[in-house]
PDB file of C-alpha atoms and ligand atoms in Angstrom:
ATOM      1  CA  MET A1441       0.000   0.000   0.000  1.00 82.00           C
ATOM      2  CA  SER A1442       1.528   3.334  -0.919  1.00 94.00           C
ATOM      3  CA  LEU A1443       1.190   6.489   1.142  1.00 98.00           C
ATOM      4  CA  THR A1444      -2.012   8.534   0.909  1.00 98.00           C
ATOM      5  CA  THR A1445      -2.015  12.127   2.162  1.00 98.00           C
ATOM      6  CA  VAL A1446      -5.158  13.801   3.451  1.00 99.00           C
ATOM      7  CA  HIS A1447      -5.574  17.388   4.607  1.00 98.00           C
ATOM      8  CA  THR A1448      -8.987  17.404   6.292  1.00 99.00           C
ATOM      9  CA  VAL A1449     -10.430  15.794   9.418  1.00 99.00           C
ATOM     10  CA  ALA A1450     -13.306  14.437   7.302  1.00 98.00           C
ATOM     11  CA  ASP A1451     -10.905  12.582   4.974  1.00 99.00           C
ATOM     12  CA  LEU A1452      -8.854  11.319   7.928  1.00 99.00           C
ATOM     13  CA  ARG A1453     -12.000   9.967   9.589  1.00 98.00           C
ATOM     14  CA  ALA A1454     -13.199   8.330   6.352  1.00 98.00           C
ATOM     15  CA  ALA A1455      -9.900   6.415   6.042  1.00 98.00           C
ATOM     16  CA  VAL A1456     -10.008   5.402   9.717  1.00 98.00           C
ATOM     17  CA  ALA A1457     -13.670   4.281   9.441  1.00 98.00           C
ATOM     18  CA  ASP A1458     -12.776   2.115   6.456  1.00 98.00           C
ATOM     19  CA  TRP A1459      -9.977   0.389   8.434  1.00 98.00           C
ATOM     20  CA  ARG A1460     -12.176   0.030  11.518  1.00 98.00           C
ATOM     21  CA  ALA A1461     -14.835  -1.706   9.407  1.00 98.00           C
ATOM     22  CA  LYS A1462     -12.163  -4.259   8.481  1.00 98.00           C
ATOM     23  CA  GLY A1463     -11.212  -4.768  12.137  1.00 98.00           C
ATOM     24  CA  LEU A1464      -7.714  -3.288  11.693  1.00 98.00           C
ATOM     25  CA  ARG A1465      -5.676  -1.795  14.553  1.00 98.00           C
ATOM     26  CA  ILE A1466      -4.530   1.782  14.054  1.00 99.00           C
ATOM     27  CA  ALA A1467      -1.532   3.735  15.398  1.00 99.00           C
ATOM     28  CA  LEU A1468      -0.963   7.489  15.231  1.00 99.00           C
ATOM     29  CA  VAL A1469       2.445   9.182  15.239  1.00 99.00           C
ATOM     30  CA  PRO A1470       2.070  12.951  15.711  1.00 98.00           C
ATOM     31  CA  THR A1471       4.940  15.062  14.316  1.00 98.00           C
ATOM     32  CA  MET A1472       5.718  18.564  13.118  1.00 98.00           C
ATOM     33  CA  GLY A1473       7.383  17.252   9.960  1.00 98.00           C
ATOM     34  CA  ALA A1474      10.978  17.875   8.837  1.00 97.00           C
ATOM     35  CA  LEU A1475      11.202  14.160   9.406  1.00 98.00           C
ATOM     36  CA  HIS A1476      14.380  12.268  10.286  1.00 98.00           C
ATOM     37  CA  ASP A1477      15.308   8.745  11.398  1.00 98.00           C
ATOM     38  CA  GLY A1478      14.011   9.473  14.908  1.00 98.00           C
ATOM     39  CA  HIS A1479      10.528   9.888  13.464  1.00 98.00           C
ATOM     40  CA  VAL A1480      10.987   6.796  11.286  1.00 98.00           C
ATOM     41  CA  SER A1481      11.813   4.748  14.403  1.00 98.00           C
ATOM     42  CA  LEU A1482       8.461   5.873  15.851  1.00 98.00           C
ATOM     43  CA  THR A1483       6.665   4.576  12.762  1.00 98.00           C
ATOM     44  CA  LYS A1484       8.484   1.219  13.161  1.00 98.00           C
ATOM     45  CA  LEU A1485       7.344   0.957  16.769  1.00 98.00           C
ATOM     46  CA  ALA A1486       3.841   1.950  15.651  1.00 98.00           C
ATOM     47  CA  ARG A1487       3.911  -0.935  13.174  1.00 98.00           C
ATOM     48  CA  GLU A1488       4.600  -3.383  16.029  1.00 98.00           C
ATOM     49  CA  HIS A1489       1.339  -2.290  17.624  1.00 98.00           C
ATOM     50  CA  ALA A1490      -0.930  -1.755  14.642  1.00 98.00           C
ATOM     51  CA  ASP A1491      -1.952  -2.826  11.141  1.00 98.00           C
ATOM     52  CA  ARG A1492      -2.220   0.717   9.836  1.00 98.00           C
ATOM     53  CA  VAL A1493       0.035   3.673  10.693  1.00 98.00           C
ATOM     54  CA  ILE A1494      -0.956   7.333  10.432  1.00 99.00           C
ATOM     55  CA  VAL A1495       1.662  10.080  10.709  1.00 99.00           C
ATOM     56  CA  SER A1496       0.350  13.579  11.278  1.00 99.00           C
ATOM     57  CA  ILE A1497       2.433  16.535  10.151  1.00 98.00           C
ATOM     58  CA  PHE A1498       1.367  19.829  11.641  1.00 98.00           C
ATOM     59  CA  VAL A1499       3.517  22.720  12.836  1.00 98.00           C
ATOM     60  CA  ASN A1500       1.233  23.768  15.656  1.00 98.00           C
ATOM     61  CA  PRO A1501       1.275  27.555  16.155  1.00 98.00           C
ATOM     62  CA  THR A1502      -0.214  27.376  19.663  1.00 98.00           C
ATOM     63  CA  GLN A1503       2.827  25.648  21.138  1.00 97.00           C
ATOM     64  CA  PHE A1504       5.300  28.294  19.955  1.00 97.00           C
ATOM     65  CA  GLY A1505       6.010  31.431  21.988  1.00 95.00           C
ATOM     66  CA  PRO A1506       6.009  34.886  20.338  1.00 93.00           C
ATOM     67  CA  ASN A1507       9.811  34.932  19.970  1.00 90.00           C
ATOM     68  CA  GLU A1508      10.206  31.315  18.947  1.00 93.00           C
ATOM     69  CA  ASP A1509      10.850  29.720  15.567  1.00 93.00           C
ATOM     70  CA  PHE A1510       7.267  29.082  14.331  1.00 97.00           C
ATOM     71  CA  SER A1511       7.711  30.807  10.952  1.00 96.00           C
ATOM     72  CA  ALA A1512      11.285  29.573  10.514  1.00 95.00           C
ATOM     73  CA  TYR A1513      10.423  25.981  11.511  1.00 96.00           C
ATOM     74  CA  PRO A1514      11.391  23.752   8.537  1.00 96.00           C
ATOM     75  CA  ARG A1515       8.454  22.662   6.348  1.00 97.00           C
ATOM     76  CA  THR A1516       9.443  19.881   3.957  1.00 97.00           C
ATOM     77  CA  LEU A1517       6.210  18.040   3.084  1.00 98.00           C
ATOM     78  CA  PRO A1518       7.287  16.453  -0.256  1.00 98.00           C
ATOM     79  CA  THR A1519      10.489  15.022   1.286  1.00 98.00           C
ATOM     80  CA  ASP A1520       8.541  13.911   4.363  1.00 98.00           C
ATOM     81  CA  GLN A1521       5.989  12.123   2.185  1.00 98.00           C
ATOM     82  CA  LYS A1522       8.747  10.268   0.353  1.00 98.00           C
ATOM     83  CA  LEU A1523      10.303   9.156   3.646  1.00 98.00           C
ATOM     84  CA  LEU A1524       6.939   7.996   5.025  1.00 98.00           C
ATOM     85  CA  ASP A1525       6.178   6.108   1.826  1.00 98.00           C
ATOM     86  CA  GLU A1526       9.550   4.332   2.032  1.00 98.00           C
ATOM     87  CA  ALA A1527       8.869   3.536   5.697  1.00 98.00           C
ATOM     88  CA  GLY A1528       5.606   1.830   4.688  1.00 98.00           C
ATOM     89  CA  VAL A1529       3.307   4.327   6.413  1.00 98.00           C
ATOM     90  CA  GLU A1530      -0.234   4.175   5.009  1.00 98.00           C
ATOM     91  CA  LEU A1531      -1.596   7.634   5.786  1.00 99.00           C
ATOM     92  CA  CYS A1532      -0.162  11.121   6.221  1.00 99.00           C
ATOM     93  CA  PHE A1533      -2.505  13.663   7.821  1.00 99.00           C
ATOM     94  CA  ALA A1534      -1.278  17.177   6.993  1.00 99.00           C
ATOM     95  CA  PRO A1535      -3.967  19.675   8.010  1.00 98.00           C
ATOM     96  CA  SER A1536      -3.744  23.444   7.521  1.00 98.00           C
ATOM     97  CA  VAL A1537      -3.823  25.832  10.490  1.00 98.00           C
ATOM     98  CA  ASP A1538      -7.395  26.797   9.460  1.00 98.00           C
ATOM     99  CA  GLU A1539      -8.482  23.159   9.456  1.00 98.00           C
ATOM    100  CA  MET A1540      -7.186  22.737  13.010  1.00 98.00           C
ATOM    101  CA  TYR A1541      -8.185  26.164  14.363  1.00 98.00           C
ATOM    102  CA  PRO A1542     -11.124  27.472  12.289  1.00 98.00           C
ATOM    103  CA  ASP A1543     -12.713  30.856  12.966  1.00 98.00           C
ATOM    104  CA  GLY A1544     -14.358  30.884  16.350  1.00 98.00           C
ATOM    105  CA  PHE A1545     -12.056  28.288  17.881  1.00 98.00           C
ATOM    106  CA  ALA A1546     -12.008  28.982  21.629  1.00 98.00           C
ATOM    107  CA  THR A1547     -11.087  25.861  23.582  1.00 98.00           C
ATOM    108  CA  LYS A1548      -7.967  25.420  25.678  1.00 96.00           C
ATOM    109  CA  VAL A1549      -6.517  22.272  27.227  1.00 97.00           C
ATOM    110  CA  ALA A1550      -4.180  23.025  30.104  1.00 96.00           C
ATOM    111  CA  VAL A1551      -2.322  20.633  32.382  1.00 95.00           C
ATOM    112  CA  ASP A1552      -1.773  22.211  35.796  1.00 91.00           C
ATOM    113  CA  GLY A1553       0.962  21.759  38.245  1.00 82.00           C
ATOM    114  CA  ALA A1554       4.497  20.752  38.903  1.00 85.00           C
ATOM    115  CA  MET A1555       4.837  18.804  35.691  1.00 91.00           C
ATOM    116  CA  THR A1556       4.245  21.745  33.344  1.00 94.00           C
ATOM    117  CA  ASN A1557       5.907  24.633  35.212  1.00 93.00           C
ATOM    118  CA  VAL A1558       9.373  23.130  35.191  1.00 97.00           C
ATOM    119  CA  LEU A1559      12.037  22.322  32.589  1.00 97.00           C
ATOM    120  CA  CYS A1560      10.744  23.391  29.132  1.00 96.00           C
ATOM    121  CA  GLY A1561       7.551  24.709  30.782  1.00 95.00           C
ATOM    122  CA  ALA A1562       9.563  27.315  32.704  1.00 94.00           C
ATOM    123  CA  ALA A1563      11.530  28.454  29.661  1.00 88.00           C
ATOM    124  CA  ARG A1564       8.546  28.247  27.280  1.00 91.00           C
ATOM    125  CA  PRO A1565       5.411  29.530  29.059  1.00 92.00           C
ATOM    126  CA  GLY A1566       2.232  28.138  27.469  1.00 94.00           C
ATOM    127  CA  HIS A1567       4.162  25.571  25.426  1.00 96.00           C
ATOM    128  CA  PHE A1568       2.594  22.528  27.067  1.00 97.00           C
ATOM    129  CA  ASP A1569      -0.912  24.016  26.890  1.00 97.00           C
ATOM    130  CA  GLY A1570      -0.396  24.231  23.134  1.00 98.00           C
ATOM    131  CA  VAL A1571       0.902  20.660  23.013  1.00 98.00           C
ATOM    132  CA  ALA A1572      -2.025  19.395  25.135  1.00 98.00           C
ATOM    133  CA  GLN A1573      -4.485  21.256  22.908  1.00 98.00           C
ATOM    134  CA  VAL A1574      -3.166  19.931  19.609  1.00 98.00           C
ATOM    135  CA  VAL A1575      -2.518  16.369  20.784  1.00 99.00           C
ATOM    136  CA  THR A1576      -6.025  16.165  22.300  1.00 98.00           C
ATOM    137  CA  LYS A1577      -7.417  17.232  18.927  1.00 98.00           C
ATOM    138  CA  LEU A1578      -5.247  14.788  16.955  1.00 99.00           C
ATOM    139  CA  LEU A1579      -6.178  11.880  19.247  1.00 99.00           C
ATOM    140  CA  LEU A1580      -9.903  12.681  18.976  1.00 98.00           C
ATOM    141  CA  GLN A1581      -9.719  13.271  15.231  1.00 98.00           C
ATOM    142  CA  ALA A1582      -8.001   9.966  14.471  1.00 98.00           C
ATOM    143  CA  MET A1583      -9.202   7.895  17.465  1.00 98.00           C
ATOM    144  CA  PRO A1584      -6.353   5.407  17.019  1.00 98.00           C
ATOM    145  CA  ASP A1585      -5.769   2.407  19.270  1.00 98.00           C
ATOM    146  CA  CYS A1586      -2.384   3.797  20.262  1.00 98.00           C
ATOM    147  CA  ALA A1587      -0.206   6.844  19.737  1.00 99.00           C
ATOM    148  CA  ILE A1588       3.600   6.918  19.791  1.00 98.00           C
ATOM    149  CA  PHE A1589       5.707   9.736  21.270  1.00 98.00           C
ATOM    150  CA  GLY A1590       9.496   9.950  21.631  1.00 98.00           C
ATOM    151  CA  GLN A1591      11.314  10.059  24.957  1.00 98.00           C
ATOM    152  CA  LYS A1592      13.426  12.755  23.286  1.00 98.00           C
ATOM    153  CA  ASP A1593      10.608  15.032  24.508  1.00 98.00           C
ATOM    154  CA  TYR A1594      10.274  13.189  27.801  1.00 98.00           C
ATOM    155  CA  GLN A1595       8.393  15.940  29.647  1.00 98.00           C
ATOM    156  CA  GLN A1596       5.952  16.151  26.744  1.00 98.00           C
ATOM    157  CA  LEU A1597       5.406  12.371  26.947  1.00 98.00           C
ATOM    158  CA  MET A1598       4.594  12.656  30.677  1.00 97.00           C
ATOM    159  CA  VAL A1599       2.227  15.588  30.090  1.00 97.00           C
ATOM    160  CA  ILE A1600       0.436  13.652  27.328  1.00 98.00           C
ATOM    161  CA  ARG A1601       0.077  10.621  29.611  1.00 97.00           C
ATOM    162  CA  ARG A1602      -1.398  12.897  32.295  1.00 96.00           C
ATOM    163  CA  PHE A1603      -4.095  14.628  30.236  1.00 98.00           C
ATOM    164  CA  SER A1604      -5.063  11.572  28.233  1.00 98.00           C
ATOM    165  CA  ALA A1605      -5.649   9.689  31.509  1.00 97.00           C
ATOM    166  CA  ASP A1606      -7.420  12.704  33.086  1.00 97.00           C
ATOM    167  CA  LEU A1607      -9.707  13.142  30.069  1.00 98.00           C
ATOM    168  CA  ASN A1608     -10.320   9.385  29.630  1.00 98.00           C
ATOM    169  CA  ILE A1609      -9.076   9.500  26.057  1.00 98.00           C
ATOM    170  CA  PRO A1610      -9.184   5.815  25.072  1.00 98.00           C
ATOM    171  CA  VAL A1611      -5.817   5.728  23.307  1.00 98.00           C
ATOM    172  CA  LYS A1612      -2.760   3.860  24.601  1.00 98.00           C
ATOM    173  CA  ILE A1613       0.202   6.232  24.866  1.00 98.00           C
ATOM    174  CA  ILE A1614       3.495   4.540  24.007  1.00 98.00           C
ATOM    175  CA  GLY A1615       6.969   6.023  24.592  1.00 98.00           C
ATOM    176  CA  ALA A1616       9.813   5.393  22.118  1.00 98.00           C
ATOM    177  CA  LYS A1617      13.565   5.443  22.762  1.00 97.00           C
ATOM    178  CA  ILE A1618      15.702   8.408  21.683  1.00 98.00           C
ATOM    179  CA  GLN A1619      17.403   7.914  18.321  1.00 98.00           C
ATOM    180  CA  ARG A1620      20.886   9.381  18.075  1.00 98.00           C
ATOM    181  CA  GLU A1621      23.394  10.221  15.363  1.00 98.00           C
ATOM    182  CA  ALA A1622      26.597   8.097  15.304  1.00 98.00           C
ATOM    183  CA  ASP A1623      28.338  10.671  17.531  1.00 98.00           C
ATOM    184  CA  GLY A1624      25.538  10.588  20.111  1.00 98.00           C
ATOM    185  CA  LEU A1625      23.663  13.789  19.193  1.00 98.00           C
ATOM    186  CA  ALA A1626      19.929  13.210  19.664  1.00 98.00           C
ATOM    187  CA  MET A1627      18.235  13.473  16.276  1.00 98.00           C
ATOM    188  CA  SER A1628      16.084  16.589  15.960  1.00 97.00           C
ATOM    189  CA  SER A1629      14.495  18.649  13.206  1.00 95.00           C
ATOM    190  CA  ARG A1630      16.235  21.640  14.799  1.00 94.00           C
ATOM    191  CA  ASN A1631      19.710  20.142  14.219  1.00 97.00           C
ATOM    192  CA  ARG A1632      19.476  21.556  10.705  1.00 95.00           C
ATOM    193  CA  TYR A1633      19.832  25.050  12.212  1.00 96.00           C
ATOM    194  CA  LEU A1634      23.396  24.160  13.272  1.00 98.00           C
ATOM    195  CA  THR A1635      26.437  25.406  11.363  1.00 98.00           C
ATOM    196  CA  THR A1636      29.255  22.916  10.686  1.00 98.00           C
ATOM    197  CA  SER A1637      31.250  24.061  13.703  1.00 98.00           C
ATOM    198  CA  GLU A1638      28.170  24.033  15.962  1.00 98.00           C
ATOM    199  CA  ARG A1639      27.317  20.551  14.726  1.00 98.00           C
ATOM    200  CA  ALA A1640      30.740  19.386  15.928  1.00 98.00           C
ATOM    201  CA  ILE A1641      30.077  20.851  19.396  1.00 98.00           C
ATOM    202  CA  ALA A1642      26.482  19.590  19.700  1.00 98.00           C
ATOM    203  CA  PRO A1643      27.240  16.006  20.921  1.00 98.00           C
ATOM    204  CA  THR A1644      28.663  17.567  24.123  1.00 98.00           C
ATOM    205  CA  LEU A1645      25.163  17.482  25.611  1.00 98.00           C
ATOM    206  CA  ASN A1646      24.868  13.705  25.284  1.00 98.00           C
ATOM    207  CA  ARG A1647      28.433  13.235  26.532  1.00 98.00           C
ATOM    208  CA  VAL A1648      27.862  15.357  29.640  1.00 98.00           C
ATOM    209  CA  LEU A1649      24.558  13.608  30.419  1.00 98.00           C
ATOM    210  CA  GLY A1650      26.327  10.252  30.013  1.00 98.00           C
ATOM    211  CA  SER A1651      29.149  11.090  32.435  1.00 98.00           C
ATOM    212  CA  ILE A1652      26.802  12.551  35.068  1.00 98.00           C
ATOM    213  CA  THR A1653      24.551   9.475  34.766  1.00 98.00           C
ATOM    214  CA  ALA A1654      27.520   7.103  35.185  1.00 97.00           C
ATOM    215  CA  GLU A1655      28.426   8.833  38.476  1.00 97.00           C
ATOM    216  CA  ALA A1656      24.873   9.423  39.701  1.00 97.00           C
ATOM    217  CA  VAL A1657      23.974   5.706  39.533  1.00 95.00           C
ATOM    218  CA  LYS A1658      26.767   5.077  42.055  1.00 94.00           C
ATOM    219  CA  GLY A1659      25.023   7.390  44.503  1.00 93.00           C
ATOM    220  CA  THR A1660      27.425  10.331  44.025  1.00 96.00           C
ATOM    221  CA  GLU A1661      26.143  13.733  45.268  1.00 97.00           C
ATOM    222  CA  LEU A1662      24.557  15.568  42.340  1.00 98.00           C
ATOM    223  CA  GLY A1663      25.642  19.139  43.258  1.00 98.00           C
ATOM    224  CA  PRO A1664      29.277  18.938  42.137  1.00 98.00           C
ATOM    225  CA  LEU A1665      28.401  16.672  39.183  1.00 98.00           C
ATOM    226  CA  LEU A1666      25.897  19.192  37.828  1.00 98.00           C
ATOM    227  CA  ALA A1667      28.269  22.122  38.440  1.00 98.00           C
ATOM    228  CA  LYS A1668      31.000  20.402  36.429  1.00 98.00           C
ATOM    229  CA  GLY A1669      28.463  19.483  33.721  1.00 98.00           C
ATOM    230  CA  ARG A1670      27.344  23.103  33.391  1.00 98.00           C
ATOM    231  CA  GLU A1671      30.954  24.205  33.093  1.00 98.00           C
ATOM    232  CA  ASP A1672      31.629  21.654  30.339  1.00 98.00           C
ATOM    233  CA  ILE A1673      28.512  22.658  28.378  1.00 98.00           C
ATOM    234  CA  LEU A1674      29.276  26.379  28.599  1.00 98.00           C
ATOM    235  CA  SER A1675      32.941  25.962  27.717  1.00 98.00           C
ATOM    236  CA  ALA A1676      31.976  23.881  24.660  1.00 98.00           C
ATOM    237  CA  GLY A1677      30.151  26.984  23.349  1.00 98.00           C
ATOM    238  CA  PHE A1678      26.504  26.579  24.424  1.00 98.00           C
ATOM    239  CA  ASP A1679      24.966  29.745  25.838  1.00 98.00           C
ATOM    240  CA  PRO A1680      22.740  29.955  27.783  1.00 98.00           C
ATOM    241  CA  ILE A1681      21.872  26.688  29.510  1.00 98.00           C
ATOM    242  CA  ASP A1682      18.113  26.752  30.163  1.00 97.00           C
ATOM    243  CA  TYR A1683      18.390  23.851  32.589  1.00 98.00           C
ATOM    244  CA  LEU A1684      20.537  20.903  33.606  1.00 98.00           C
ATOM    245  CA  GLU A1685      18.544  19.039  36.233  1.00 98.00           C
ATOM    246  CA  VAL A1686      17.808  15.605  37.638  1.00 98.00           C
ATOM    247  CA  ARG A1687      14.154  14.803  38.260  1.00 97.00           C
ATOM    248  CA  ASP A1688      11.937  11.915  39.323  1.00 96.00           C
ATOM    249  CA  ALA A1689      11.178   9.865  36.193  1.00 94.00           C
ATOM    250  CA  GLN A1690       7.442   9.834  36.945  1.00 91.00           C
ATOM    251  CA  THR A1691       6.492  13.022  38.799  1.00 91.00           C
ATOM    252  CA  LEU A1692       9.331  15.185  37.432  1.00 95.00           C
ATOM    253  CA  GLU A1693      10.003  16.422  40.997  1.00 95.00           C
ATOM    254  CA  LEU A1694      13.496  17.873  41.419  1.00 97.00           C
ATOM    255  CA  ILE A1695      16.157  15.608  42.930  1.00 97.00           C
ATOM    256  CA  SER A1696      19.027  17.667  44.315  1.00 96.00           C
ATOM    257  CA  ASP A1697      21.106  15.296  46.451  1.00 95.00           C
ATOM    258  CA  LYS A1698      21.481  11.633  45.522  1.00 95.00           C
ATOM    259  CA  VAL A1699      19.542   9.494  43.062  1.00 95.00           C
ATOM    260  CA  GLU A1700      17.784   6.655  44.889  1.00 93.00           C
ATOM    261  CA  LYS A1701      14.850   5.979  42.586  1.00 92.00           C
ATOM    262  CA  PRO A1702      14.148   5.965  38.831  1.00 94.00           C
ATOM    263  CA  ALA A1703      15.198   9.405  37.681  1.00 96.00           C
ATOM    264  CA  ARG A1704      16.041  11.274  34.555  1.00 97.00           C
ATOM    265  CA  ILE A1705      18.623  13.948  33.811  1.00 98.00           C
ATOM    266  CA  PHE A1706      17.412  16.730  31.511  1.00 98.00           C
ATOM    267  CA  VAL A1707      19.234  19.436  29.596  1.00 98.00           C
ATOM    268  CA  ALA A1708      18.216  22.300  27.341  1.00 98.00           C
ATOM    269  CA  ALA A1709      20.782  24.732  25.993  1.00 98.00           C
ATOM    270  CA  ARG A1710      21.158  27.130  23.130  1.00 97.00           C
ATOM    271  CA  LEU A1711      23.804  26.683  20.453  1.00 98.00           C
ATOM    272  CA  GLY A1712      23.680  29.474  17.866  1.00 96.00           C
ATOM    273  CA  LYS A1713      20.131  29.570  16.466  1.00 94.00           C
ATOM    274  CA  ALA A1714      19.178  26.148  17.853  1.00 95.00           C
ATOM    275  CA  ARG A1715      17.786  25.311  21.273  1.00 96.00           C
ATOM    276  CA  LEU A1716      18.746  21.689  21.827  1.00 98.00           C
ATOM    277  CA  ILE A1717      17.257  19.326  24.415  1.00 98.00           C
ATOM    278  CA  ASP A1718      18.271  15.855  25.559  1.00 98.00           C
ATOM    279  CA  ASN A1719      17.761  13.490  28.496  1.00 98.00           C
ATOM    280  CA  HIS A1720      19.040  10.183  29.884  1.00 98.00           C
ATOM    281  CA  ALA A1721      17.530   7.635  32.254  1.00 97.00           C
ATOM    282  CA  ILE A1722      19.295   7.281  35.612  1.00 96.00           C
ATOM    283  CA  ASN A1723      18.566   3.901  37.236  1.00 81.00           C
ATOM    284  CA  PRO A1724      16.542   1.299  35.424  1.00 64.00           C
ATOM    285  CA  ASP A1725      13.223   2.746  34.476  1.00 57.00           C
ATOM    286  CA  VAL A1726      10.641   0.759  32.629  1.00 49.00           C
ATOM    287  CA  SER A1727       7.715   2.923  33.668  1.00 52.00           C
ATOM    288  CA  ASP A1728       8.083   5.367  30.763  1.00 52.00           C
ATOM    289  CA  ALA A1729       7.902   2.780  27.981  1.00 50.00           C
TER     290      ALA A1729
HETATM  291  P1  AMP B2608       8.575  16.710  16.467  1.00 89.73           P
HETATM  292  O1  AMP B2608       8.309  16.573  15.013  1.00 89.73           O
HETATM  293  O2  AMP B2608       9.944  17.226  16.801  1.00 89.73           O
HETATM  294  O3  AMP B2608       7.463  17.380  17.203  1.00 89.73           O
HETATM  295  O4  AMP B2608       8.597  15.218  17.017  1.00 89.73           O
HETATM  296  C1  AMP B2608       7.539  14.337  16.773  1.00 89.73           C
HETATM  297  C2  AMP B2608       7.729  13.108  17.629  1.00 89.73           C
HETATM  298  O5  AMP B2608       8.967  12.499  17.320  1.00 89.73           O
HETATM  299  C3  AMP B2608       7.747  13.422  19.131  1.00 89.73           C
HETATM  300  O6  AMP B2608       7.059  12.409  19.835  1.00 89.73           O
HETATM  301  C4  AMP B2608       9.213  13.402  19.437  1.00 89.73           C
HETATM  302  O7  AMP B2608       9.501  13.079  20.790  1.00 89.73           O
HETATM  303  C5  AMP B2608       9.695  12.319  18.505  1.00 89.73           C
HETATM  304  N1  AMP B2608      11.121  12.460  18.261  1.00 89.73           N
HETATM  305  C6  AMP B2608      11.780  13.555  17.806  1.00 89.73           C
HETATM  306  N2  AMP B2608      13.094  13.320  17.754  1.00 89.73           N
HETATM  307  C7  AMP B2608      13.286  12.053  18.192  1.00 89.73           C
HETATM  308  C8  AMP B2608      14.434  11.228  18.405  1.00 89.73           C
HETATM  309  N3  AMP B2608      15.669  11.658  18.150  1.00 89.73           N
HETATM  310  N4  AMP B2608      14.233   9.976  18.882  1.00 89.73           N
HETATM  311  C9  AMP B2608      12.986   9.533  19.163  1.00 89.73           C
HETATM  312  N5  AMP B2608      11.870  10.252  18.994  1.00 89.73           N
HETATM  313  C10 AMP B2608      12.015  11.502  18.525  1.00 89.73           C
END
């Protein structure tokens, strides 16, 4: 089956209804396009859980702040379609902004509390409300059996788990491992903002997270580890560091002394035009899969 692209909710629902009538299982992979191998790995995982895979491509304006890269965000639909076709994806849903937010649209979805005020939520006010709003819509539009999200955006995955449970959205949320380049840099659509020299510096984030994790699992005090990590990131050329923090893998509560439970170390830092994020698991953690 080759890839079909639809642009309206009506056409998406017609395709889904057809598959449902045949008793097929359906997976959704929401993306903002500018697809890379990280996205492709999500479609592979989707295939393990479903007979039909839908990838949505929508650069969602409501999750970008006023000074963020919404207009500059790469839009590469023809290349994305080719990649999805090669990956065996059946349906691409690529709605316009008007299709998603028609005149009169007035509904917000907000996730309160500790989970959304920290990390990227602190640096990007309103970001997770925008994510919750668009993902709620995509889940209700497609009504798949499951939806796949990358641990690359770990906080986003936790927020999506929260509101989909709170709102009784009957879709299984599945987390997928971070895909990395050969030198360890987490794949990201924003990596294409990097110049050649920045690209050489970028794997520092993964390296620093790896060395802190190796020490933290031994029960080493986090304070000095994080201080040294910050120094290494800044001296590599990142500026500023939005955060370098260790948090509970489930609740995202800050851990400031020693790691004694499943935790995660998170970093966000700017390198030239790109704001890069990454995270590693500290201690075995199966709860986020
Ligand atoms: P984006 O298009 O950046 O919004 O990402 C769409 C989905 O792909 C999200 O669930 C991301 O977490 C996931 N994703 C992005 N980069 C990676 C990566 N390097 N490894 C795994 N998943 C990723």
